[in-house]
Coordinates of C-alpha atoms and ligand atoms in Angstrom, one line a residue:
X1188 CA 0.0 0.0 0.0
X1189 CA 1.4 3.4 -0.9
X1190 CA 1.8 6.1 1.8
X1191 CA -0.9 8.1 0.0
X1192 CA -3.5 5.2 0.2
X1193 CA -2.6 4.6 3.8
X1194 CA -3.3 8.3 4.6
X1195 CA -6.6 8.2 2.7
X1196 CA -7.6 5.0 4.7
X1197 CA -6.5 6.6 7.9
X1198 CA -8.6 9.7 7.4
X1199 CA -11.4 7.5 6.5
X1200 CA -11.2 5.5 9.8
X1201 CA -10.8 8.8 11.8
X1202 CA -13.9 10.2 10.0
X1203 CA -15.9 7.3 10.7
X1204 CA -14.7 7.0 14.3
X1205 CA -15.6 10.5 14.8
X1206 CA -19.0 10.6 13.4
X1207 CA -19.7 7.4 15.3
X1208 CA -23.7 7.1 15.9
X1209 CA -24.3 7.3 19.5
X1210 CA -27.6 5.4 20.4
X1211 CA -27.7 7.1 23.8
X1212 CA -28.3 10.4 21.9
X1213 CA -31.3 8.9 20.2
X1214 CA -33.2 7.0 23.0
X1215 CA -35.8 9.6 23.6
X1216 CA -36.8 9.5 27.2
X1217 CA -34.5 6.7 28.1
X1218 CA -31.5 8.9 27.1
X1219 CA -29.2 10.1 29.9
X1220 CA -28.6 13.9 29.9
X1221 CA -26.5 15.2 27.2
X1222 CA -26.3 18.9 25.7
X1223 CA -28.5 18.8 22.8
X1224 CA -26.9 19.9 19.3
X1225 CA -27.3 23.6 18.3
X1226 CA -30.2 22.7 15.6
X1227 CA -30.6 26.5 14.9
X1228 CA -26.7 26.9 14.7
X1229 CA -26.7 29.6 17.8
X1230 CA -24.0 29.2 20.5
X1231 CA -25.3 28.6 24.0
X1232 CA -22.7 31.0 25.5
X1233 CA -24.2 34.3 26.9
X1234 CA -23.2 37.0 24.2
X1235 CA -20.2 39.1 25.1
X1236 CA -22.2 42.2 25.7
X1237 CA -24.7 40.6 27.9
X1238 CA -25.3 39.2 31.6
X1239 CA -28.0 37.0 32.7
X1240 CA -29.8 38.5 35.5
X1241 CA -32.8 36.3 35.9
X1242 CA -33.5 32.6 34.8
X1243 CA -36.1 30.0 34.9
X1244 CA -35.7 26.2 34.4
X1245 CA -38.3 23.6 34.4
X1246 CA -36.4 20.3 34.7
X1247 CA -37.4 16.5 34.3
X1248 CA -36.0 14.4 37.1
X1249 CA -32.7 12.7 36.6
X1250 CA -32.0 9.0 35.3
X1251 CA -34.0 6.5 37.3
X1252 CA -34.5 2.8 37.6
X1253 CA -37.6 1.2 35.5
X1254 CA -41.2 1.7 36.8
X1255 CA -42.2 -1.5 38.4
X1256 CA -44.2 -2.4 35.1
X1257 CA -41.3 -2.0 33.0
X1258 CA -39.1 -3.8 35.5
X1259 CA -41.5 -6.9 35.0
X1260 CA -40.6 -6.6 31.3
X1261 CA -36.9 -6.9 32.2
X1262 CA -37.5 -9.9 34.4
X1263 CA -39.6 -11.6 31.6
X1264 CA -36.8 -10.9 29.1
X1265 CA -34.2 -12.4 31.5
X1266 CA -36.2 -15.7 31.8
X1267 CA -36.6 -16.0 28.0
X1268 CA -32.9 -15.4 27.3
X1269 CA -31.9 -18.2 29.3
X1270 CA -32.2 -20.4 26.1
X1271 CA -30.2 -18.1 23.9
X1272 CA -27.3 -19.3 21.7
X1273 CA -25.5 -18.1 18.7
X1274 CA -23.9 -14.5 18.0
X1275 CA -25.9 -12.7 20.7
X1276 CA -23.7 -14.7 23.0
X1277 CA -23.7 -12.2 26.0
X1278 CA -27.4 -12.6 26.2
X1279 CA -27.6 -15.8 28.5
X1280 CA -25.2 -14.4 30.9
X1281 CA -27.0 -10.9 31.2
X1282 CA -28.8 -10.3 34.5
X1283 CA -31.1 -7.3 35.0
X1284 CA -29.0 -4.3 36.6
X1285 CA -31.2 -4.1 39.8
X1286 CA -29.7 -5.5 42.8
X1287 CA -32.2 -4.2 45.6
X1288 CA -35.7 -4.7 44.2
X1289 CA -37.6 -3.0 47.1
X1290 CA -35.5 0.1 46.9
X1291 CA -34.5 0.9 43.3
X1292 CA -37.2 0.5 40.7
X1293 CA -39.3 3.8 40.6
X1294 CA -36.5 5.9 42.1
X1295 CA -33.4 7.8 40.9
X1296 CA -30.2 5.8 39.9
X1297 CA -26.9 7.2 41.3
X1298 CA -26.5 8.6 37.8
X1299 CA -29.7 10.5 38.1
X1300 CA -28.4 12.0 41.6
X1301 CA -25.0 12.8 39.7
X1302 CA -27.0 14.6 36.8
X1303 CA -28.9 16.6 39.3
X1304 CA -25.7 17.6 41.6
X1305 CA -24.1 18.5 38.3
X1306 CA -26.7 20.8 36.9
X1307 CA -26.5 22.6 40.4
X1308 CA -22.6 23.1 40.1
X1309 CA -23.0 24.2 36.4
X1310 CA -25.8 26.8 37.0
X1311 CA -24.0 28.1 40.0
X1312 CA -20.8 28.7 37.9
X1313 CA -22.7 29.8 34.8
X1314 CA -24.9 32.5 36.5
X1315 CA -22.9 33.3 39.9
X1316 CA -26.1 34.6 41.5
X1317 CA -25.6 33.4 44.9
X1318 CA -22.8 34.7 47.1
X1319 CA -21.4 32.2 49.6
X1320 CA -24.0 30.9 51.8
X1321 CA -27.6 31.6 50.8
X1322 CA -31.3 30.9 51.6
X1323 CA -31.9 29.3 48.2
X1324 CA -35.3 27.8 47.4
X1325 CA -36.4 25.5 44.3
X1326 CA -39.8 24.2 43.6
X1327 CA -40.6 20.5 43.0
X1328 CA -43.5 18.1 42.1
X1329 CA -44.0 15.6 44.9
X1330 CA -43.0 12.3 43.8
X1331 CA -40.0 11.1 45.4
X1332 CA -37.5 10.9 42.4
X1333 CA -38.4 14.5 41.4
X1334 CA -37.9 15.8 45.1
X1335 CA -34.5 13.8 45.0
X1336 CA -33.5 15.5 42.0
X1337 CA -34.6 18.8 43.4
X1338 CA -32.6 18.1 46.6
X1339 CA -29.4 16.8 44.9
X1340 CA -29.5 19.9 42.7
X1341 CA -29.6 22.3 45.8
X1342 CA -26.7 20.3 47.3
X1343 CA -24.7 20.8 44.1
X1344 CA -25.9 24.4 43.9
X1345 CA -24.6 25.1 47.4
X1346 CA -21.7 22.9 47.4
X1347 CA -18.9 25.4 47.5
X1348 CA -16.9 26.4 50.8
X1349 CA -17.7 25.0 54.1
X1350 CA -20.4 26.2 56.6
X1351 CA -20.3 23.9 59.5
X1352 CA -19.8 26.8 61.6
X1353 CA -22.7 28.8 60.1
X1354 CA -25.2 26.2 58.8
X1355 CA -28.1 28.6 58.7
X1356 CA -26.2 30.5 55.9
X1357 CA -26.1 27.7 53.6
X1358 CA -29.4 25.9 53.4
X1359 CA -31.6 25.1 50.6
X1360 CA -35.4 24.8 50.6
X1361 CA -37.6 22.5 48.3
X1362 CA -41.1 23.7 48.0
X1363 CA -43.0 20.5 47.0
X1364 CA -46.5 20.3 45.6
X1365 CA -48.9 17.3 45.3
X1366 CA -47.9 15.3 42.3
X1367 CA -50.3 14.6 39.3
X1368 CA -53.5 15.3 41.2
X1369 CA -56.8 17.0 40.0
X1370 CA -57.4 19.4 42.9
X1371 CA -54.5 22.0 42.3
X1372 CA -55.3 22.7 38.7
X1373 CA -52.9 25.0 36.9
X1374 CA -51.3 25.9 40.3
X1375 CA -49.0 22.9 40.0
X1376 CA -45.8 21.7 38.2
X1377 CA -47.9 18.8 36.9
X1378 CA -51.1 20.6 35.6
X1379 CA -52.0 18.1 32.8
X1380 CA -53.5 15.6 35.5
X1381 CA -56.0 18.4 36.3
X1382 CA -57.1 19.1 32.9
X1383 CA -60.0 16.6 32.1
X1384 CA -60.0 17.5 28.4
X1385 CA -56.5 16.9 28.0
X1386 CA -56.6 13.1 27.7
X1387 CA -59.2 13.4 24.8
X1388 CA -56.5 15.4 22.7
X1389 CA -53.9 12.8 23.4
X1390 CA -53.4 10.5 20.3
X1391 CA -50.0 9.0 21.2
X1392 CA -51.4 5.9 20.2
X1393 CA -49.9 6.9 16.7
X1394 CA -46.6 6.1 18.2
X1395 CA -47.7 2.4 19.2
X1396 CA -48.7 1.8 15.7
X1397 CA -45.3 3.0 14.3
X1398 CA -43.3 1.2 16.9
X1399 CA -44.9 -2.2 16.5
X1400 CA -44.2 -2.4 12.7
X1401 CA -40.6 -1.6 13.3
X1402 CA -40.0 -3.7 16.3
X1403 CA -41.6 -6.8 14.3
X1404 CA -39.0 -6.1 11.6
X1405 CA -36.1 -6.0 14.1
X1406 CA -37.2 -9.1 15.7
X1407 CA -37.1 -11.0 12.3
X1408 CA -33.6 -9.8 11.8
X1409 CA -32.2 -11.0 15.3
X1410 CA -34.0 -14.3 15.3
X1411 CA -31.6 -15.3 12.5
X1412 CA -29.0 -15.3 15.0
X1413 CA -30.9 -17.3 17.8
X1414 CA -31.5 -21.0 18.0
X1415 CA -34.3 -22.3 20.0
X1416 CA -35.6 -18.8 20.9
X1417 CA -37.8 -16.4 19.3
X1418 CA -37.9 -12.7 20.1
X1419 CA -41.0 -10.7 19.4
X1420 CA -41.9 -6.9 19.3
X1421 CA -42.2 -6.7 23.0
X1422 CA -38.8 -8.2 23.6
X1423 CA -37.2 -5.7 21.2
X1424 CA -38.9 -2.7 23.0
X1425 CA -37.4 -4.1 26.4
X1426 CA -34.0 -4.5 24.7
X1427 CA -33.9 -1.0 23.2
X1428 CA -35.0 0.7 26.4
X1429 CA -32.3 -1.3 28.2
X1430 CA -29.7 0.6 26.2
X1431 CA -30.3 3.7 27.9
X1432 CA -31.4 2.3 31.3
X1433 CA -28.6 -0.1 31.8
X1434 CA -26.0 2.5 30.8
X1435 CA -27.4 4.7 33.4
X1436 CA -27.8 2.2 36.1
X1437 CA -24.5 0.2 35.5
X1438 CA -22.7 1.6 32.5
X1439 CA -23.1 -1.6 30.6
X1440 CA -23.9 -0.5 27.1
X1441 CA -24.0 -3.9 25.4
X1442 CA -27.7 -3.7 24.3
X1443 CA -26.8 -0.4 22.6
X1444 CA -24.5 -2.4 20.2
X1445 CA -27.2 -5.2 19.1
X1446 CA -29.1 -2.6 16.9
X1447 CA -28.3 -0.8 13.8
X1448 CA -28.4 3.1 13.3
X1449 CA -31.5 3.0 11.4
X1450 CA -33.1 0.9 14.1
X1451 CA -32.3 3.5 16.7
X1452 CA -33.7 6.2 14.6
X1453 CA -37.1 4.3 14.2
X1454 CA -36.9 3.8 18.2
X1455 CA -36.4 7.6 18.6
X1456 CA -39.0 8.6 16.0
X1457 CA -41.7 6.4 18.0
X1458 CA -40.8 8.4 21.3
X1459 CA -41.0 11.7 19.1
X1460 CA -44.6 10.6 17.9
X1461 CA -45.5 9.6 21.6
X1462 CA -44.5 13.0 22.8
X1463 CA -45.5 15.2 20.0
X1464 CA -49.2 13.8 19.8
X1465 CA -49.6 12.8 23.6
X1466 CA -48.3 16.0 25.5
X1467 CA -46.8 18.2 22.6
X1468 CA -47.9 20.5 20.0
X1469 CA -50.0 17.5 18.4
X1470 CA -52.3 17.5 21.5
X1471 CA -54.7 20.5 21.1
X1472 CA -54.8 20.9 24.9
X1473 CA -51.0 20.7 25.6
X1474 CA -50.5 24.6 25.2
X1475 CA -53.4 25.1 27.6
X1476 CA -51.8 23.2 30.5
X1477 CA -48.1 24.6 29.6
X1478 CA -49.1 28.1 29.4
X1479 CA -49.7 29.0 33.1
X1480 CA -45.9 28.4 33.8
X1481 CA -44.9 30.6 30.9
X1482 CA -47.3 33.2 32.1
X1483 CA -45.9 33.2 35.5
X1484 CA -42.3 33.4 34.1
X1485 CA -43.1 36.0 31.7
X1486 CA -44.7 38.1 34.7
X1487 CA -41.6 37.5 37.0
X1488 CA -39.3 38.6 34.1
X1489 CA -41.3 41.8 33.5
X1490 CA -41.1 42.7 37.3
X1491 CA -37.3 41.7 37.2
X1492 CA -35.0 40.0 39.8
X1493 CA -35.5 41.2 43.5
X1494 CA -38.9 42.9 43.0
X1495 CA -42.0 42.4 44.8
X1496 CA -44.3 44.3 42.4
X1497 CA -46.2 41.1 41.8
X1498 CA -47.6 40.9 45.3
X1499 CA -47.6 37.7 47.0
X1500 CA -45.5 36.8 50.1
X1501 CA -42.4 35.6 48.6
X1502 CA -39.7 36.9 46.3
X1503 CA -38.2 34.0 44.3
X1504 CA -34.3 33.9 43.9
X1505 CA -33.1 35.0 40.4
X1506 CA -32.7 31.5 39.4
X1507 CA -36.1 30.0 39.5
X1508 CA -36.0 26.3 39.4
X1509 CA -38.9 24.0 38.9
X1510 CA -38.7 20.1 38.9
X1511 CA -41.1 17.7 37.3
X1512 CA -41.7 14.7 34.9
X1513 CA -41.2 14.1 31.3
X1514 CA -44.7 14.7 30.2
X1515 CA -44.7 18.0 31.6
X1516 CA -42.1 19.6 29.4
X1517 CA -43.6 19.1 26.0
X1518 CA -46.6 21.4 27.0
X1519 CA -44.2 24.1 27.7
X1520 CA -42.8 23.8 24.1
X1521 CA -46.4 24.0 23.0
X1522 CA -47.2 27.0 24.9
X1523 CA -44.1 28.7 23.6
X1524 CA -44.8 27.8 19.9
X1525 CA -41.5 26.4 19.1
X1526 CA -40.5 23.1 17.4
X1527 CA -43.8 23.1 15.4
X1528 CA -43.1 25.6 12.7
X1529 CA -40.7 25.1 9.5
X1530 CA -39.8 26.9 6.3
X1531 CA -40.2 23.4 4.7
X1532 CA -44.0 22.7 4.2
X1533 CA -45.2 19.3 5.3
X1534 CA -42.9 18.9 8.4
X1535 CA -45.8 19.5 10.9
X1536 CA -47.9 17.9 12.2
X1537 CA -45.4 15.0 12.2
X1538 CA -45.8 12.3 9.8
X1539 CA -47.0 9.1 11.5
X1540 CA -45.3 6.8 8.8
X1541 CA -41.9 8.3 8.3
X1542 CA -39.3 10.5 10.1
X1543 CA -38.6 13.7 8.5
X1544 CA -35.0 14.6 9.3
X1545 CA -35.8 18.4 8.9
X1546 CA -37.9 18.3 12.1
X1547 CA -36.6 20.2 15.1
X1548 CA -39.2 18.3 17.4
X1549 CA -36.9 15.6 19.0
X1550 CA -37.7 14.0 22.1
X1551 CA -34.0 12.9 22.8
X1552 CA -33.3 16.8 23.0
X1553 CA -35.9 17.5 25.4
X1554 CA -37.3 14.7 27.6
X1555 CA -33.9 13.0 28.1
X1556 CA -33.5 12.4 31.9
X1557 CA -32.9 15.7 33.6
X1558 CA -34.0 17.4 30.2
X1559 CA -35.0 21.1 30.6
X1560 CA -36.7 24.0 29.1
X1561 CA -35.0 27.3 30.3
X1562 CA -35.8 30.9 29.7
X1563 CA -32.8 33.4 30.4
X1564 CA -33.4 37.1 31.0
X1565 CA -30.5 39.0 29.4
X1566 CA -29.1 42.5 30.3
X1567 CA -27.1 43.7 27.2
X1568 CA -25.2 46.7 26.5
X1569 CA -25.7 48.3 23.2
X1570 CA -22.2 47.4 21.8
X1571 CA -19.8 44.7 22.2
X1572 CA -17.1 45.3 25.1
X1573 CA -14.1 47.0 23.8
X1574 CA -11.5 44.4 22.5
X1575 CA -8.6 45.9 24.5
X1576 CA -9.5 47.4 27.9
X1577 CA -7.4 50.4 29.4
X1578 CA -7.3 49.6 33.0
X1579 CA -6.9 52.6 35.3
X1580 CA -5.6 51.4 38.6
X1581 CA -8.3 51.5 41.4
X1582 CA -11.1 51.9 38.9
X1583 CA -13.4 49.2 38.8
X1584 CA -14.4 48.0 35.2
X1585 CA -18.1 47.2 35.3
X1586 CA -19.1 43.8 33.7
X1587 CA -21.3 43.5 30.5
X1588 CA -24.9 44.5 30.7
X1589 CA -24.6 47.2 33.1
X1590 CA -24.1 50.4 31.0
X1591 CA -26.8 53.0 31.3
X1592 CA -28.1 52.1 27.7
X1593 CA -28.4 48.3 28.7
X1594 CA -31.7 46.6 27.3
X1595 CA -33.3 43.5 28.6
X1596 CA -33.8 40.3 26.3
X1597 CA -35.3 36.9 26.7
X1598 CA -33.5 33.6 25.3
X1599 CA -35.1 30.2 25.1
X1600 CA -32.7 27.0 25.7
X1601 CA -33.8 23.4 25.6
X1602 CA -31.2 21.0 26.9
X1603 CA -28.6 23.9 26.5
X1604 CA -29.4 24.4 22.7
X1605 CA -30.7 28.0 21.9
X1606 CA -34.1 27.8 20.2
X1607 CA -35.1 31.3 18.5
X1608 CA -38.9 32.0 19.1
X1609 CA -40.4 32.4 15.6
X1610 CA -40.3 36.0 14.6
X1611 CA -38.8 37.1 17.8
X1612 CA -35.1 36.5 17.6
X1613 CA -33.5 39.8 16.5
X1614 CA -31.6 40.4 19.8
X1615 CA -28.0 39.4 20.7
X1616 CA -27.6 35.5 20.4
X1617 CA -31.0 35.2 18.8
X1618 CA -32.8 36.5 21.9
X1619 CA -36.2 38.3 21.9
X1620 CA -36.4 42.0 23.4
X1621 CA -38.3 41.7 26.7
X1622 CA -41.1 44.1 25.6
X1623 CA -41.7 42.0 22.4
X1624 CA -41.5 38.7 24.4
X1625 CA -44.4 40.2 26.6
X1626 CA -46.3 40.5 23.4
X1627 CA -45.3 37.1 22.1
X1628 CA -46.6 35.4 25.2
X1629 CA -49.7 37.4 25.1
X1630 CA -50.3 36.2 21.4
X1631 CA -49.7 32.5 22.8
X1632 CA -52.6 33.1 25.2
X1633 CA -54.9 33.0 22.3
X1634 CA -53.6 29.5 21.3
X1635 CA -53.5 28.3 24.9
X1636 CA -57.0 29.6 25.8
X1637 CA -58.3 29.7 29.2
X1638 CA -57.3 26.8 31.4
X1639 CA -60.7 26.5 33.3
X1640 CA -62.8 27.1 30.2
X1641 CA -60.6 24.8 27.8
X1642 CA -60.2 22.0 30.4
X1643 CA -63.8 22.1 31.2
X1644 CA -63.6 22.9 34.8
X1645 CA -66.2 25.8 34.9
X1646 CA -68.1 23.9 37.7
X1647 CA -65.1 22.9 39.8
X1648 CA -64.8 24.6 43.1
X1649 CA -61.4 26.4 43.5
X1650 CA -60.4 25.9 39.7
X1651 CA -57.8 28.2 38.7
X1652 CA -55.6 28.9 35.6
X1653 CA -53.1 30.8 37.6
X1654 CA -49.7 29.4 38.8
X1655 CA -48.8 31.4 42.0
X1656 CA -46.4 28.9 43.6
X1657 CA -43.3 31.1 43.0
X1658 CA -44.7 34.2 44.8
X1659 CA -46.8 32.4 47.4
X1660 CA -45.0 30.2 49.8
X1661 CA -46.9 28.2 50.9
X1662 CA -49.4 28.5 48.1
X1663 CA -53.2 27.9 49.2
X1664 CA -54.5 26.1 45.9
X1665 CA -51.1 24.8 45.0
X1666 CA -50.9 23.2 48.5
X1667 CA -47.1 23.6 48.7
X1668 CA -45.0 22.8 51.8
X1669 CA -41.3 23.2 52.5
X1670 CA -38.5 20.9 53.0
X1671 CA -34.8 21.9 53.9
X1672 CA -31.9 20.5 52.2
X1673 CA -29.8 19.2 53.6
X1674 CA -32.0 18.1 56.6
X1675 CA -31.1 20.0 59.6
Ligands
NAG1726 C1 -35.5 30.9 53.9 O1 -36.5 30.6 53.0 C2 -37.6 29.9 53.6 C3 -38.6 29.5 52.5 O2 -37.8 29.2 51.3 C4 -38.4 30.8 54.6 O3 -39.5 30.2 55.2 C5 -37.4 31.2 55.6 O4 -38.1 32.2 56.4 C6 -36.2 31.8 55.0 N1 -35.3 32.2 56.0 C7 -34.5 33.4 56.0 C8 -33.6 33.4 57.3 O5 -34.7 34.3 55.3
NAG1727 C1 -43.8 -11.7 23.3 O1 -43.3 -12.9 23.9 C2 -43.6 -12.7 25.5 C3 -43.3 -14.0 26.2 O2 -42.0 -14.5 26.1 C4 -45.2 -12.6 25.7 O3 -45.4 -12.5 27.1 C5 -45.5 -11.3 24.9 O4 -46.8 -10.9 25.0 C6 -45.3 -11.4 23.4 N1 -45.5 -10.1 22.7 C7 -46.2 -10.0 21.6 C8 -46.3 -8.7 20.9 O5 -46.5 -11.1 21.0
NAG1728 C1 -48.6 22.8 15.7 O1 -48.8 22.9 14.3 C2 -49.8 22.2 13.8 C3 -49.8 22.4 12.1 O2 -49.5 23.6 11.7 C4 -51.2 23.0 14.3 O3 -52.3 22.5 13.9 C5 -51.0 23.0 15.8 O4 -52.2 23.8 16.3 C6 -49.9 23.5 16.3 N1 -49.7 23.3 17.8 C7 -49.5 24.3 18.6 C8 -49.6 24.1 20.0 O5 -49.1 25.5 18.3
NAG1729 C1 -30.7 40.9 43.6 O1 -30.3 40.5 44.9 C2 -29.1 40.1 44.9 C3 -28.7 39.7 46.5 O2 -29.8 39.0 47.1 C4 -27.9 40.8 44.3 O3 -26.5 40.3 44.5 C5 -28.3 41.2 42.9 O4 -27.5 42.0 42.4 C6 -29.8 41.7 42.9 N1 -29.9 41.7 41.5 C7 -30.6 42.8 40.9 C8 -30.8 42.8 39.4 O5 -30.9 44.0 41.6
NAG1730 C1 -60.9 14.6 40.6 O1 -60.8 13.1 40.7 C2 -61.8 12.5 41.5 C3 -61.6 11.0 41.5 O2 -61.5 10.5 40.3 C4 -63.2 13.0 41.0 O3 -64.2 12.3 41.7 C5 -63.4 14.4 40.9 O4 -64.5 14.8 40.4 C6 -62.2 15.0 40.2 N1 -62.2 16.5 40.4 C7 -62.3 17.5 39.3 C8 -62.2 18.8 39.8 O5 -62.1 16.9 38.2
NAG1731 C1 -61.0 24.9 48.1 O1 -59.8 25.6 48.8 C2 -60.0 25.5 50.1 C3 -58.8 26.3 50.8 O2 -58.8 27.7 50.2 C4 -60.1 24.3 50.8 O3 -60.3 24.3 52.2 C5 -61.3 23.5 50.2 O4 -61.4 22.1 50.6 C6 -61.2 23.4 48.7 N1 -62.4 22.9 48.0 C7 -62.1 21.8 47.2 C8 -63.7 21.3 46.6 O5 -61.2 21.3 46.9

């Protein structure tokens, strides 16, 4: 082989290696957290002439063990595989990665705890809102894995320094609400459970139809490698879920290697259809249940950090953290009106038969474990900072966003990728001017409609379309209560 040919070969091998397809980035709701790629080509860094002065996140809990029902599927697969032979040789020696059945299924895995702690560390460093110790508060839906995520986040956020001699200066508080109940209405981080009309708009069964066809084809392919054992569609579903789940629980990725890239893309698309038509823009009631959070945050951003002009009894910190479940993130995307418009006709509503690669709606980039939707309020100077700064000894140079001409903007990030608001992305870093953002949110109110009316709650006592948990602690209708983290 000539040197030139060798170089070409090396280049090819490197290129293939670098572009290696990662099934964990295409596993929908079973994906561990990863930064989503910049689908719109915008850098997630804060623009150099701006500083973030207020932010709101709504976050799915971190990686977890399977639900008890899914765990039964793992156990069924385990007994079936005891007969496996042939090229899928690891299968007979595989054991489900759960070693303490009473305490693991349903709850966070240590990876989930790590994801939450790490987000706390990252946001503390990114925004630098909190000095040393602080009385920091976050909000959480009440199920244990969500509260645990909020708690580990808080521990990470407050993990700097040592406060053993002044413990009250470095406490976090987790405000919790009843999870997925129908009596707290929109005043909740799980409002879809309180909207009776919502389930009538859920057509996620479209995903089941798509999934069954593909799983059947995969089973046929794999059964060629097996003697004395026949895999069916159910088994394929469990095995594909195990790629993400087992990677998260024990780091074992052998199930990820069984399937071809196109089989992962079909698996991912079934997740996309499930969320788009179940809780996302394809459910006509999803914007209705996502809107109260958007309205609450828009009001807080209008009022600005540290102000009490909204009334209530509580001033939320500049970093407003809410923790919830996967199905409560797509409604926020619907309320915001993103990932559902395209300059290419025919992309939306999503096709139920084939995955259009031009879609932006990607479940893996939203409802991965610890996935989130974040709105940042930016304060931006009219000009970039000078490239060379003339320091005068003893004179403090003010940071970006502090000049008298600074203007406020709002920017949307989903799993750390910037998503421009359609028609409102003229500001620095594809942000939307705060005044225009308020108008944008008011226009989305027309799409969302009134929560009480649309959901059919006119006759329900105490029914409300307002989310007040951030400014009332405790909230009466939201039935919130406070935990301390760490426990005293
Ligand atoms: C700390 O915050 C909690 C609620 O998050 C509040 O009840 C408590 O009064 C605050 N403590 C101080 C010292 O501000
Ligand atoms: C697949 O086989 C299992 C038994 O191994 C069975 O419980 C399940 O119902 C089957 N699923 C389908 C779709 O046939
Ligand atoms: C999403 O787009 C479809 C197709 O244009 C439209 O019918 C639907 O109302 C949109 N959903 C939302 C929440 O805006
Ligand atoms: C908000 O208050 C904190 C201290 O509690 C302070 O560090 C920060 O500068 C204030 N932000 C604004 C925009 O006033
Ligand atoms: C909440 O659910 C309970 C039990 O299903 C039902 O009796 C009640 O009418 C529901 N309340 C509302 C406001 O929908
Ligand atoms: C309405 O809210 C009040 C508290 O303000 C509560 O005591 C009452 O039980 C609620 N009614 C219903 C039907 O949930």
